[in-house]
Coordinates of C-alpha atoms (C1' of nucleotides) in Angstrom, one line a residue:
Chain A
M1488 CA -40.9 6.1 38.9
N1489 CA -37.1 7.8 36.0
R1490 CA -38.7 7.3 32.9
T1491 CA -34.7 7.8 30.6
V1492 CA -36.1 10.7 27.5
S1493 CA -34.4 11.0 24.0
I1494 CA -32.1 14.4 24.9
P1495 CA -34.3 16.9 24.4
K1496 CA -33.5 19.6 21.5
T1497 CA -33.3 22.7 22.8
G1498 CA -32.9 23.9 27.0
P1499 CA -33.3 27.8 27.8
Q1500 CA -29.4 28.0 28.7
S1501 CA -27.6 25.2 27.1
C1502 CA -25.8 25.8 23.2
G1503 CA -26.2 22.1 22.5
D1504 CA -27.7 20.0 24.4
C1505 CA -26.7 19.9 27.7
P1506 CA -25.8 22.9 29.9
I1507 CA -22.8 20.8 30.9
R1508 CA -20.6 21.6 28.1
H1509 CA -20.6 25.0 28.3
R1510 CA -20.9 26.0 31.8
A1511 CA -21.6 23.2 34.7
V1512 CA -18.4 21.3 33.4
C1513 CA -16.2 21.8 31.0
A1514 CA -15.6 24.9 28.9
R1515 CA -12.5 24.6 28.7
C1516 CA -11.8 20.7 27.1
D1517 CA -10.3 19.8 24.0
D1518 CA -12.8 18.0 21.8
E1519 CA -11.1 14.2 23.3
E1520 CA -12.4 15.7 26.4
L1521 CA -16.2 16.5 25.0
V1522 CA -16.5 13.7 23.9
Q1523 CA -15.7 11.4 26.1
L1524 CA -17.8 12.9 28.5
E1525 CA -20.1 12.7 26.0
E1526 CA -20.0 9.3 25.5
I1527 CA -20.9 8.2 29.9
K1528 CA -24.3 11.4 30.3
F1529 CA -27.5 10.3 29.8
Y1530 CA -30.7 12.3 30.4
R1531 CA -33.5 11.1 32.9
S1532 CA -36.3 13.8 33.9
Y1533 CA -38.9 14.1 36.1
Q1534 CA -42.0 15.5 36.9
A1535 CA -43.2 18.7 39.0
G1536 CA -43.3 17.6 42.6
Q1537 CA -41.7 14.3 41.8
V1538 CA -38.8 13.1 44.7
I1539 CA -35.1 12.6 42.0
A1540 CA -33.8 10.9 45.6
W1541 CA -34.5 10.3 49.3
S1542 CA -32.0 11.8 51.6
A1543 CA -29.6 8.6 52.2
D1544 CA -30.5 7.3 49.5
R1545 CA -28.2 5.7 47.7
M1546 CA -27.1 8.2 44.5
D1547 CA -25.0 6.7 41.9
F1548 CA -25.0 9.2 39.7
V1549 CA -23.7 13.5 39.7
A1550 CA -26.0 15.1 36.9
S1551 CA -26.4 18.7 36.2
V1552 CA -30.3 20.6 35.9
V1553 CA -30.8 21.1 32.2
T1554 CA -34.3 22.8 32.7
G1555 CA -37.0 22.9 35.3
I1556 CA -36.1 23.9 38.8
A1557 CA -35.1 21.6 41.5
T1558 CA -34.2 21.3 45.8
L1559 CA -32.5 19.8 47.9
T1560 CA -34.4 20.2 52.0
Q1561 CA -33.6 18.9 55.2
T1562 CA -36.1 17.5 57.2
M1563 CA -36.4 17.1 60.8
E1564 CA -37.3 13.9 63.0
D1565 CA -40.5 16.2 63.8
G1566 CA -41.0 16.9 60.0
R1567 CA -39.8 20.7 60.7
R1568 CA -38.1 21.3 57.0
Q1569 CA -35.9 23.6 55.5
M1570 CA -34.8 24.6 52.1
V1571 CA -31.0 24.7 51.3
G1572 CA -30.9 24.5 48.3
L1573 CA -32.6 25.7 44.9
L1574 CA -31.7 24.4 41.6
L1575 CA -31.9 26.4 38.2
P1576 CA -31.0 25.2 34.7
S1577 CA -27.2 24.4 34.4
D1578 CA -26.4 24.3 38.2
F1579 CA -25.1 20.7 39.9
V1580 CA -26.3 18.2 41.8
G1581 CA -24.3 15.6 43.7
R1582 CA -21.2 15.0 45.1
P1583 CA -17.7 13.2 43.5
G1584 CA -17.4 11.1 46.5
R1585 CA -20.0 10.2 48.6
E1586 CA -22.6 7.6 48.2
T1587 CA -25.9 8.6 49.2
A1588 CA -26.9 11.7 49.0
P1589 CA -27.9 13.8 52.2
Y1590 CA -30.5 16.1 51.3
D1591 CA -33.9 15.3 50.0
V1592 CA -34.0 16.1 45.6
T1593 CA -37.7 17.4 44.7
A1594 CA -38.6 18.2 41.6
T1595 CA -40.9 21.5 42.2
T1596 CA -41.3 22.3 38.1
D1597 CA -41.1 19.6 35.5
V1598 CA -37.3 18.6 35.2
V1599 CA -34.8 17.2 32.8
M1600 CA -31.4 16.9 33.5
C1601 CA -28.1 15.9 32.1
C1602 CA -26.4 12.9 34.0
F1603 CA -23.3 11.1 34.9
R1604 CA -22.4 7.7 36.3
K1605 CA -20.2 8.8 39.3
K1606 CA -17.3 5.9 38.1
P1607 CA -16.9 6.9 35.1
F1608 CA -17.1 10.4 35.9
E1609 CA -15.1 10.4 38.7
E1610 CA -12.2 8.1 36.6
M1611 CA -12.5 11.2 33.9
M1612 CA -11.9 14.2 37.1
L1613 CA -8.5 11.9 37.7
R1614 CA -7.5 12.8 33.8
T1615 CA -8.6 16.2 33.4
P1616 CA -8.0 18.7 35.9
H1617 CA -10.5 21.1 34.0
I1618 CA -13.2 19.3 35.1
G1619 CA -12.1 19.6 38.8
Q1620 CA -10.6 23.4 38.4
R1621 CA -15.3 23.9 37.0
L1622 CA -16.8 22.1 40.3
L1623 CA -14.6 23.8 42.5
E1624 CA -15.0 27.6 41.2
M1625 CA -18.8 26.1 40.6
T1626 CA -18.8 24.6 44.7
L1627 CA -17.6 27.9 45.3
D1628 CA -19.6 30.1 44.5
E1629 CA -22.6 27.9 45.8
L1630 CA -20.9 28.1 49.3
D1631 CA -21.0 32.2 48.2
A1632 CA -24.7 31.2 47.7
A1633 CA -25.4 29.5 50.9
R1634 CA -23.2 31.8 53.1
E1635 CA -26.4 35.1 51.5
W1636 CA -28.7 32.3 52.5
M1637 CA -27.3 32.2 55.9
L1638 CA -27.6 36.1 56.3
L1639 CA -31.8 35.9 55.5
L1640 CA -32.3 32.9 57.4
G1641 CA -30.2 35.0 60.8
R1642 CA -31.3 38.2 60.7
K1643 CA -34.0 39.5 57.7
T1644 CA -37.3 39.6 58.9
A1645 CA -40.6 37.9 56.8
R1646 CA -40.9 41.4 54.6
E1647 CA -37.0 41.4 53.5
K1648 CA -36.8 37.5 53.0
I1649 CA -39.6 37.6 50.7
A1650 CA -38.4 40.4 49.2
S1651 CA -34.9 38.4 48.6
L1652 CA -37.0 35.2 47.3
L1653 CA -38.3 37.7 45.1
A1654 CA -35.2 39.6 43.2
I1655 CA -33.0 36.2 43.1
L1656 CA -36.1 34.8 41.2
A1657 CA -36.9 37.7 40.0
R1658 CA -33.0 38.1 38.7
R1659 CA -32.4 34.9 36.8
D1660 CA -35.8 34.9 35.4
A1661 CA -34.7 38.8 34.4
S1662 CA -31.4 36.6 32.3
L1663 CA -32.9 34.7 30.1
Q1664 CA -36.3 37.5 29.5
L1665 CA -36.7 40.0 27.0
R1666 CA -36.4 42.6 29.2
E1667 CA -39.4 45.4 29.3
P1668 CA -39.4 48.3 29.8
E1669 CA -37.9 50.9 33.2
G1670 CA -36.6 47.7 35.1
V1671 CA -40.3 46.3 34.5
I1672 CA -39.7 43.0 35.1
S1673 CA -42.3 39.6 34.9
F1674 CA -41.6 36.4 35.6
E1675 CA -44.1 33.3 37.3
L1676 CA -43.3 31.9 40.6
P1677 CA -41.4 28.0 40.5
L1678 CA -43.0 27.3 43.6
T1679 CA -45.2 26.6 46.1
R1680 CA -46.1 29.5 48.6
E1681 CA -45.4 26.1 51.2
A1682 CA -42.1 26.1 48.8
M1683 CA -40.9 29.7 49.5
S1684 CA -41.3 29.4 53.8
E1685 CA -39.1 25.9 53.2
Y1686 CA -36.8 28.3 51.9
L1687 CA -37.2 31.2 53.6
G1688 CA -37.5 29.4 57.0
L1689 CA -41.3 30.7 57.4
T1690 CA -44.6 29.2 57.7
L1691 CA -46.8 29.3 54.4
E1692 CA -49.5 32.0 56.4
T1693 CA -46.4 34.7 57.0
V1694 CA -45.6 33.9 53.4
S1695 CA -48.8 34.1 51.6
R1696 CA -49.6 37.2 54.0
Q1697 CA -46.4 39.2 53.0
I1698 CA -46.8 38.7 50.0
S1699 CA -50.3 40.5 49.9
A1700 CA -48.4 43.4 51.7
L1701 CA -45.9 43.6 48.7
R1702 CA -48.6 43.8 46.2
K1703 CA -51.4 46.1 48.8
D1704 CA -47.9 48.7 48.8
G1705 CA -47.3 48.6 44.8
I1706 CA -43.7 46.2 44.7
I1707 CA -45.0 43.7 43.2
E1708 CA -48.3 43.0 40.9
I1709 CA -49.7 39.7 41.3
R1710 CA -51.9 38.0 38.1
G1711 CA -53.4 34.6 39.7
K1712 CA -51.7 32.7 41.7
R1713 CA -47.9 33.1 40.0
Q1714 CA -48.3 35.6 37.8
I1715 CA -45.5 38.3 39.5
T1716 CA -44.8 41.6 37.7
V1717 CA -42.5 43.5 39.6
P1718 CA -43.4 47.1 38.4
D1719 CA -39.6 48.7 39.6
F1720 CA -36.8 46.7 40.0
D1721 CA -34.7 48.6 42.5
R1722 CA -38.3 49.6 44.6
L1723 CA -38.2 46.0 44.6
L1724 CA -34.5 46.4 45.6
E1725 CA -34.8 48.1 49.2
E1726 CA -37.4 46.0 50.3
T1727 CA -34.5 43.5 50.9
G1728 CA -32.6 44.6 53.0
D1729 CA -29.5 44.4 51.4
D1730 CA -27.2 46.9 50.4
T1731 CA -28.3 48.7 47.4
D1732 CA -25.1 49.9 45.5
G1733 CA -22.8 47.7 44.5
G1734 CA -24.2 44.7 44.8
F1735 CA -22.3 41.6 44.6
L1736 CA -19.7 42.0 42.6
V1737 CA -18.2 45.2 45.0
Chain B
M1475 CA -1.0 46.0 62.1
N1476 CA 0.2 42.5 62.0
R1477 CA 3.2 41.5 62.5
T1478 CA 4.9 38.9 60.8
V1479 CA 6.4 36.4 63.9
S1480 CA 8.4 33.0 63.1
I1481 CA 7.1 29.8 62.3
P1482 CA 6.2 28.4 65.6
K1483 CA 7.0 25.3 67.2
T1484 CA 3.7 23.4 67.6
G1485 CA -0.1 23.4 66.5
P1486 CA -2.3 21.4 68.5
Q1487 CA -3.9 19.8 65.0
S1488 CA -0.1 20.1 63.5
C1489 CA 2.3 17.2 62.3
G1490 CA 5.8 19.2 61.9
D1491 CA 4.9 22.7 61.3
C1492 CA 1.7 23.9 59.7
P1493 CA -1.4 21.6 59.1
I1494 CA -1.2 22.7 55.3
R1495 CA 1.2 19.4 55.1
H1496 CA -1.0 17.0 56.4
R1497 CA -4.3 18.2 55.9
A1498 CA -5.4 21.6 54.4
V1499 CA -4.1 21.2 51.4
C1500 CA -1.8 18.7 50.8
A1501 CA -2.0 15.1 51.8
R1502 CA -1.1 13.5 48.6
C1503 CA 1.9 16.0 47.3
D1504 CA 5.5 14.3 46.6
D1505 CA 8.1 15.8 48.3
E1506 CA 9.0 17.8 45.4
E1507 CA 6.0 20.0 45.9
L1508 CA 5.7 19.6 49.4
V1509 CA 8.5 21.9 49.1
Q1510 CA 7.6 24.2 46.6
L1511 CA 4.5 24.9 48.8
E1512 CA 7.3 25.6 52.0
E1513 CA 8.9 27.8 49.8
I1514 CA 6.1 30.3 49.4
K1515 CA 4.4 30.1 52.7
F1516 CA 4.9 32.1 55.5
Y1517 CA 3.2 33.0 59.5
R1518 CA 1.2 35.3 60.5
S1519 CA -0.6 36.0 64.1
Y1520 CA -3.3 38.0 65.1
Q1521 CA -4.4 39.0 68.4
A1522 CA -8.0 37.7 70.3
G1523 CA -10.4 40.1 69.1
Q1524 CA -8.4 41.9 66.1
V1525 CA -10.4 41.9 62.2
I1526 CA -8.0 40.0 59.9
A1527 CA -10.1 42.0 57.5
W1528 CA -12.5 43.2 56.4
S1529 CA -15.1 43.0 54.0
A1530 CA -14.4 44.4 50.0
D1531 CA -10.2 44.5 51.7
R1532 CA -8.0 43.0 49.3
M1533 CA -6.8 39.8 49.8
D1534 CA -3.6 38.9 48.2
F1535 CA -2.7 36.1 49.8
V1536 CA -4.7 32.1 51.4
A1537 CA -5.1 31.0 54.9
S1538 CA -5.0 28.1 56.8
V1539 CA -5.3 28.3 60.4
V1540 CA -2.6 27.1 62.8
T1541 CA -4.7 27.4 66.1
G1542 CA -7.2 29.8 67.6
I1543 CA -10.4 30.6 65.8
A1544 CA -11.5 32.7 63.5
T1545 CA -15.0 34.2 61.9
L1546 CA -16.4 35.3 58.7
T1547 CA -19.4 37.8 59.7
Q1548 CA -21.8 39.6 57.3
T1549 CA -23.5 42.9 58.2
M1550 CA -26.0 44.8 56.5
E1551 CA -26.5 48.7 56.4
D1552 CA -28.4 48.9 59.7
G1553 CA -25.6 46.9 61.5
R1554 CA -27.0 43.8 62.1
R1555 CA -24.6 40.9 61.5
Q1556 CA -24.6 37.3 61.3
M1557 CA -22.1 34.8 61.4
V1558 CA -21.7 32.9 58.3
G1559 CA -18.6 31.0 58.5
L1560 CA -16.7 30.0 62.0
L1561 CA -12.7 29.5 61.6
L1562 CA -11.1 26.6 63.1
P1563 CA -7.4 24.6 63.7
S1564 CA -6.7 23.3 59.8
D1565 CA -9.7 25.0 57.6
F1566 CA -9.0 27.7 55.1
V1567 CA -9.7 31.2 54.6
G1568 CA -9.9 32.8 50.8
R1569 CA -10.5 31.9 47.4
P1570 CA -8.7 31.6 45.0
G1571 CA -9.4 34.1 41.1
R1572 CA -11.0 36.3 44.0
E1573 CA -9.4 39.5 44.6
T1574 CA -11.6 41.3 48.0
A1575 CA -12.8 39.4 50.7
P1576 CA -16.8 39.2 51.0
Y1577 CA -16.8 39.4 54.3
D1578 CA -15.7 40.4 57.4
V1579 CA -12.3 38.3 58.8
T1580 CA -12.6 38.3 62.8
A1581 CA -9.8 37.0 65.4
T1582 CA -11.9 35.5 67.7
T1583 CA -9.1 34.1 70.2
D1584 CA -5.1 34.5 69.4
V1585 CA -4.7 32.9 65.9
V1586 CA -1.4 32.4 64.0
M1587 CA -2.6 31.3 59.9
C1588 CA -0.4 30.2 57.4
C1589 CA -0.5 32.1 54.4
F1590 CA 0.6 31.9 50.4
R1591 CA 0.4 35.0 48.4
K1592 CA -2.0 34.3 45.6
K1593 CA -0.5 34.0 42.5
P1594 CA 2.2 31.4 43.9
F1595 CA -0.5 30.0 45.3
E1596 CA -3.2 29.5 42.3
E1597 CA 0.2 28.6 40.4
M1598 CA 1.4 25.7 41.9
M1599 CA -2.3 25.1 41.9
L1600 CA -2.2 24.7 37.8
R1601 CA 1.7 22.3 38.3
T1602 CA -0.7 20.0 41.2
P1603 CA -4.3 18.6 40.3
H1604 CA -4.2 17.6 43.8
I1605 CA -4.8 20.7 45.4
G1606 CA -7.1 22.2 43.3
Q1607 CA -8.6 17.8 44.2
R1608 CA -7.9 18.4 48.5
L1609 CA -9.3 22.2 47.8
L1610 CA -12.5 21.0 46.2
E1611 CA -13.4 18.3 49.4
M1612 CA -12.9 20.9 51.7
T1613 CA -15.1 23.7 50.3
L1614 CA -17.5 20.7 49.4
D1615 CA -17.2 19.7 53.0
E1616 CA -17.8 23.7 54.4
L1617 CA -21.0 23.6 51.7
D1618 CA -22.0 21.1 53.4
A1619 CA -21.7 22.8 57.1
A1620 CA -23.2 25.5 55.7
R1621 CA -26.4 23.3 54.8
E1622 CA -26.3 21.7 58.7
W1623 CA -26.1 26.0 59.6
M1624 CA -29.1 26.6 57.7
L1625 CA -30.9 24.0 58.9
L1626 CA -30.4 25.6 62.1
L1627 CA -30.8 29.7 61.6
G1628 CA -33.9 28.4 59.6
R1629 CA -35.9 26.2 62.2
K1630 CA -34.2 25.7 65.0
T1631 CA -35.5 26.7 68.7
A1632 CA -33.3 29.5 70.5
R1633 CA -32.6 26.2 73.1
E1634 CA -31.6 23.9 69.8
K1635 CA -29.3 26.5 68.8
I1636 CA -26.8 26.7 71.5
A1637 CA -27.4 22.7 72.1
S1638 CA -26.4 22.4 68.6
L1639 CA -23.3 25.1 68.8
L1640 CA -22.4 24.0 71.9
A1641 CA -22.0 20.3 70.5
I1642 CA -19.9 21.2 68.0
L1643 CA -17.6 22.7 70.1
A1644 CA -17.2 20.4 71.9
R1645 CA -16.9 17.7 69.4
R1646 CA -14.2 19.7 67.9
D1647 CA -12.1 20.4 71.5
A1648 CA -13.4 16.6 71.9
S1649 CA -11.1 15.2 69.2
L1650 CA -8.3 17.1 70.5
Q1651 CA -8.7 16.3 74.5
L1652 CA -7.9 13.1 76.7
R1653 CA -11.6 11.9 76.7
E1654 CA -12.7 11.8 80.3
P1655 CA -14.5 8.9 82.1
E1656 CA -18.2 7.7 79.9
G1657 CA -18.8 10.7 77.6
V1658 CA -17.6 13.7 80.3
I1659 CA -16.6 16.4 78.3
S1660 CA -15.0 19.5 79.4
F1661 CA -13.9 22.8 77.3
E1662 CA -13.7 26.5 77.1
L1663 CA -15.9 28.9 74.7
P1664 CA -14.5 30.1 72.5
L1665 CA -17.0 32.8 71.1
T1666 CA -18.4 35.8 74.2
R1667 CA -21.7 35.2 74.3
E1668 CA -22.6 37.8 71.6
A1669 CA -20.0 35.8 68.5
M1670 CA -22.3 33.3 69.3
S1671 CA -25.7 35.0 69.0
E1672 CA -24.1 36.1 65.3
Y1673 CA -24.3 32.7 65.0
L1674 CA -26.9 31.8 66.1
G1675 CA -29.0 34.5 64.7
L1676 CA -30.3 35.1 68.2
T1677 CA -30.1 38.7 70.4
L1678 CA -26.7 38.3 72.8
E1679 CA -29.8 38.0 76.2
T1680 CA -31.1 35.4 74.3
V1681 CA -28.2 33.0 74.5
S1682 CA -27.4 33.9 77.7
R1683 CA -30.9 33.3 78.9
Q1684 CA -31.1 30.0 77.3
I1685 CA -27.7 29.1 78.5
S1686 CA -28.6 29.0 81.9
A1687 CA -31.1 26.7 81.4
L1688 CA -29.5 24.1 80.1
R1689 CA -27.7 24.6 83.1
K1690 CA -30.4 24.4 85.2
D1691 CA -31.7 21.2 83.9
G1692 CA -28.5 19.8 84.9
I1693 CA -27.7 19.1 80.9
I1694 CA -24.5 21.5 81.0
E1695 CA -21.6 22.5 84.2
I1696 CA -20.4 26.3 84.1
R1697 CA -17.8 27.1 85.6
G1698 CA -16.6 31.0 85.4
K1699 CA -18.1 32.6 82.6
R1700 CA -15.9 30.5 79.5
Q1701 CA -15.6 26.6 81.0
I1702 CA -17.9 24.2 80.3
T1703 CA -18.8 21.3 81.3
V1704 CA -20.8 18.4 79.7
P1705 CA -21.3 16.0 82.3
D1706 CA -23.5 13.3 79.5
F1707 CA -22.8 14.5 75.5
D1708 CA -25.2 12.4 74.5
R1709 CA -28.4 14.4 76.7
L1710 CA -26.4 17.4 74.7
L1711 CA -27.7 16.1 71.5
E1712 CA -31.2 14.8 72.5
E1713 CA -31.6 19.0 73.2
T1714 CA -30.2 20.1 69.0
G1715 CA -33.0 18.7 68.1
D1716 CA -31.2 16.9 65.1
D1717 CA -31.1 13.0 64.3
T1718 CA -28.8 11.1 67.6
D1719 CA -29.0 7.9 65.5
G1720 CA -26.0 7.3 63.6
G1721 CA -25.4 11.9 63.2
F1722 CA -23.8 13.0 59.5
L1723 CA -22.3 9.9 58.6
V1724 CA -25.0 7.9 57.6
Chain C
dC1280 C1' -9.0 53.5 96.2
dA1281 C1' -11.7 54.7 92.8
dT1282 C1' -13.1 54.5 88.3
dG1283 C1' -14.3 52.8 84.6
dT1284 C1' -14.5 49.5 80.8
dC1285 C1' -16.4 44.5 79.0
dG1286 C1' -18.3 41.0 79.5
dA1287 C1' -22.1 38.8 81.3
dT1288 C1' -26.5 38.0 83.5
dT1289 C1' -31.7 38.9 84.6
dG1290 C1' -36.0 40.9 84.4
dA1291 C1' -40.3 43.7 82.2
dT1292 C1' -42.5 44.2 78.6
dC1293 C1' -43.1 44.3 73.8
dT1294 C1' -44.2 41.9 69.0
dG1295 C1' -43.6 39.4 64.6
dT1296 C1' -44.0 35.6 63.1
dG1297 C1' -46.1 31.1 64.3
dT1298 C1' -50.4 28.6 65.6
dC1299 C1' -55.3 27.3 64.8
dA1300 C1' -59.1 27.5 61.9
dA1301 C1' -62.4 28.4 57.9
dG1302 C1' -63.2 29.6 53.5
dG1303 C1' -62.8 30.5 48.7
dA1304 C1' -60.6 30.1 43.9
dA1305 C1' -59.2 26.3 40.0
dA1306 C1' -58.3 22.1 38.3
dC1307 C1' -59.1 17.7 38.3
dT1308 C1' -62.9 13.6 39.1
dT1309 C1' -66.5 10.9 38.6
Chain D
dA1446 C1' -72.7 19.1 37.2
dA1447 C1' -71.4 17.6 41.5
dG1448 C1' -66.8 16.5 44.7
dT1449 C1' -62.7 16.6 45.6
dT1450 C1' -58.1 18.7 45.4
dT1451 C1' -54.8 21.5 46.0
dC1452 C1' -52.8 25.7 46.8
dC1453 C1' -53.3 29.6 48.5
dT1454 C1' -55.8 33.6 51.6
dT1455 C1' -57.3 35.9 56.3
dG1456 C1' -58.7 36.0 61.1
dA1457 C1' -58.0 35.6 65.3
dC1458 C1' -55.2 34.4 68.9
dA1459 C1' -50.9 32.8 71.5
dC1460 C1' -45.8 32.0 72.0
dA1461 C1' -40.7 32.9 71.5
dG1462 C1' -37.7 35.9 71.6
dA1463 C1' -36.2 40.9 71.0
dT1464 C1' -36.2 45.0 73.7
dC1465 C1' -35.5 47.7 76.8
dA1466 C1' -33.2 48.2 81.7
dA1467 C1' -30.4 47.5 85.4
dT1468 C1' -27.5 45.6 87.7
dC1469 C1' -23.4 42.3 88.7
dG1470 C1' -18.2 40.8 88.5
dA1471 C1' -13.8 41.0 86.6
dC1472 C1' -10.0 43.1 85.2
dA1473 C1' -7.7 47.3 84.1
dT1474 C1' -6.7 52.5 85.2
dG1475 C1' -5.5 56.8 86.9

DNA sequence: CATGTCGATTGATCTGTGTCAAGGAAACTT
DNA sequence: AAGTTTCCTTGACACAGATCAATCGACATG
């Protein structure tokens, strides 16, 4: 089911071969510690649509996304589903100190993950406080993101939800791409309409209708089904319902 | 505005005078480290309804709730509000490494907090890895709670939302109280209908109606406006939409 | 005692989003 | 090339929850 692959040559955000090194875990480790990390890490890749771990599965590793996009989703007994995590390159999955995954983890595009067996990783954490500190920072960032997401789920309209999601994806993508003139941003939607609906707490029909509405109003342009162009990013931001001035770095 | 008080004699969940000691931060510290923590801590109390910190205020301390209940709330430009954190005794507020609070922090009942100036607390964290590790655990727990909450906001019906909130409050309270026979639980609602609506992403009218409906259906009993009795906790759980078997410790 | 305030309840009506259903475009299979 | 599947769009209608409004009880204040 999961095939282990050789170390990928490049990842969009990795310096060297793995984002763990510079962002996810170990920005401040010394050489010897880095070598220890290198020794216990390995790579796995998954195809688009593949389930990485089912809820309540035993997860014996923690990992960092190298390329691609994965999601965390909760399911209710009657099948209602809510996405609770969107994992982009350099994001971290897995909780040291817990045996089983509490959510379904799914690859929505082809995904390469950099994995560490839990046991040696935990031992390593005890020896090198930097790793724990870095993990704390990352977890706090995730908590902030979750709280933004709660505002979206609890109080935003369908249109605001769509605009917010597009803004998030555009922003993440924009940092990778050469910026086109005057805030024009283009990117490929990495999610199906259904995945978007699970992110936003909507039905996929409503997602489709609101995307059409934003297109009709000139906020976005669409080629094919997934290629999005935002001609004026500020205008998109106005549709999100968020504070425009300042943003989240106030 | 904030008056500093002498050390309170007892807190419901504190061993000694402060929950920091045994749960929040420092379960595994040795005596000397505990003494250091004691030296930099102080207490503050707030009255019900009082705002502890406004969004974007400078927060120069981190703190742990000793008694009472506080909330974190986000507000949109047009006034829509979403609660994003519910702080019960022994919960932690504040982020080491950040200057300003990103949310409104409000006392919904009278609250006593055990505070640490941020600077010395951060220095202490560097010296004693246990504190950082404990903080990481707590933050991961909060992240899990936030994700449960996202499922509630995105996918649950109004009735399920109310039942879920009552179950959460009942569970937190039940651990303090002597359990009445056969799963009967009584507790005082610590939130107004409005605060409940901000927690749940509903209007306060809908909250009121759904509480009335649960009462009519015999799931709960109410005396006065705030005193709730749950005659059969399992029946309440069935209304939450969550997996009944296993719960969250699967 | 009258008056005002705050929190809560309840009713009437409106509306945004869900539900159900039909159909289209592109990619893949045989 | 025809059929199948997957993903998406659009329409018609229903309904859960929002909105607007009136009222109530408890409590405080002058």
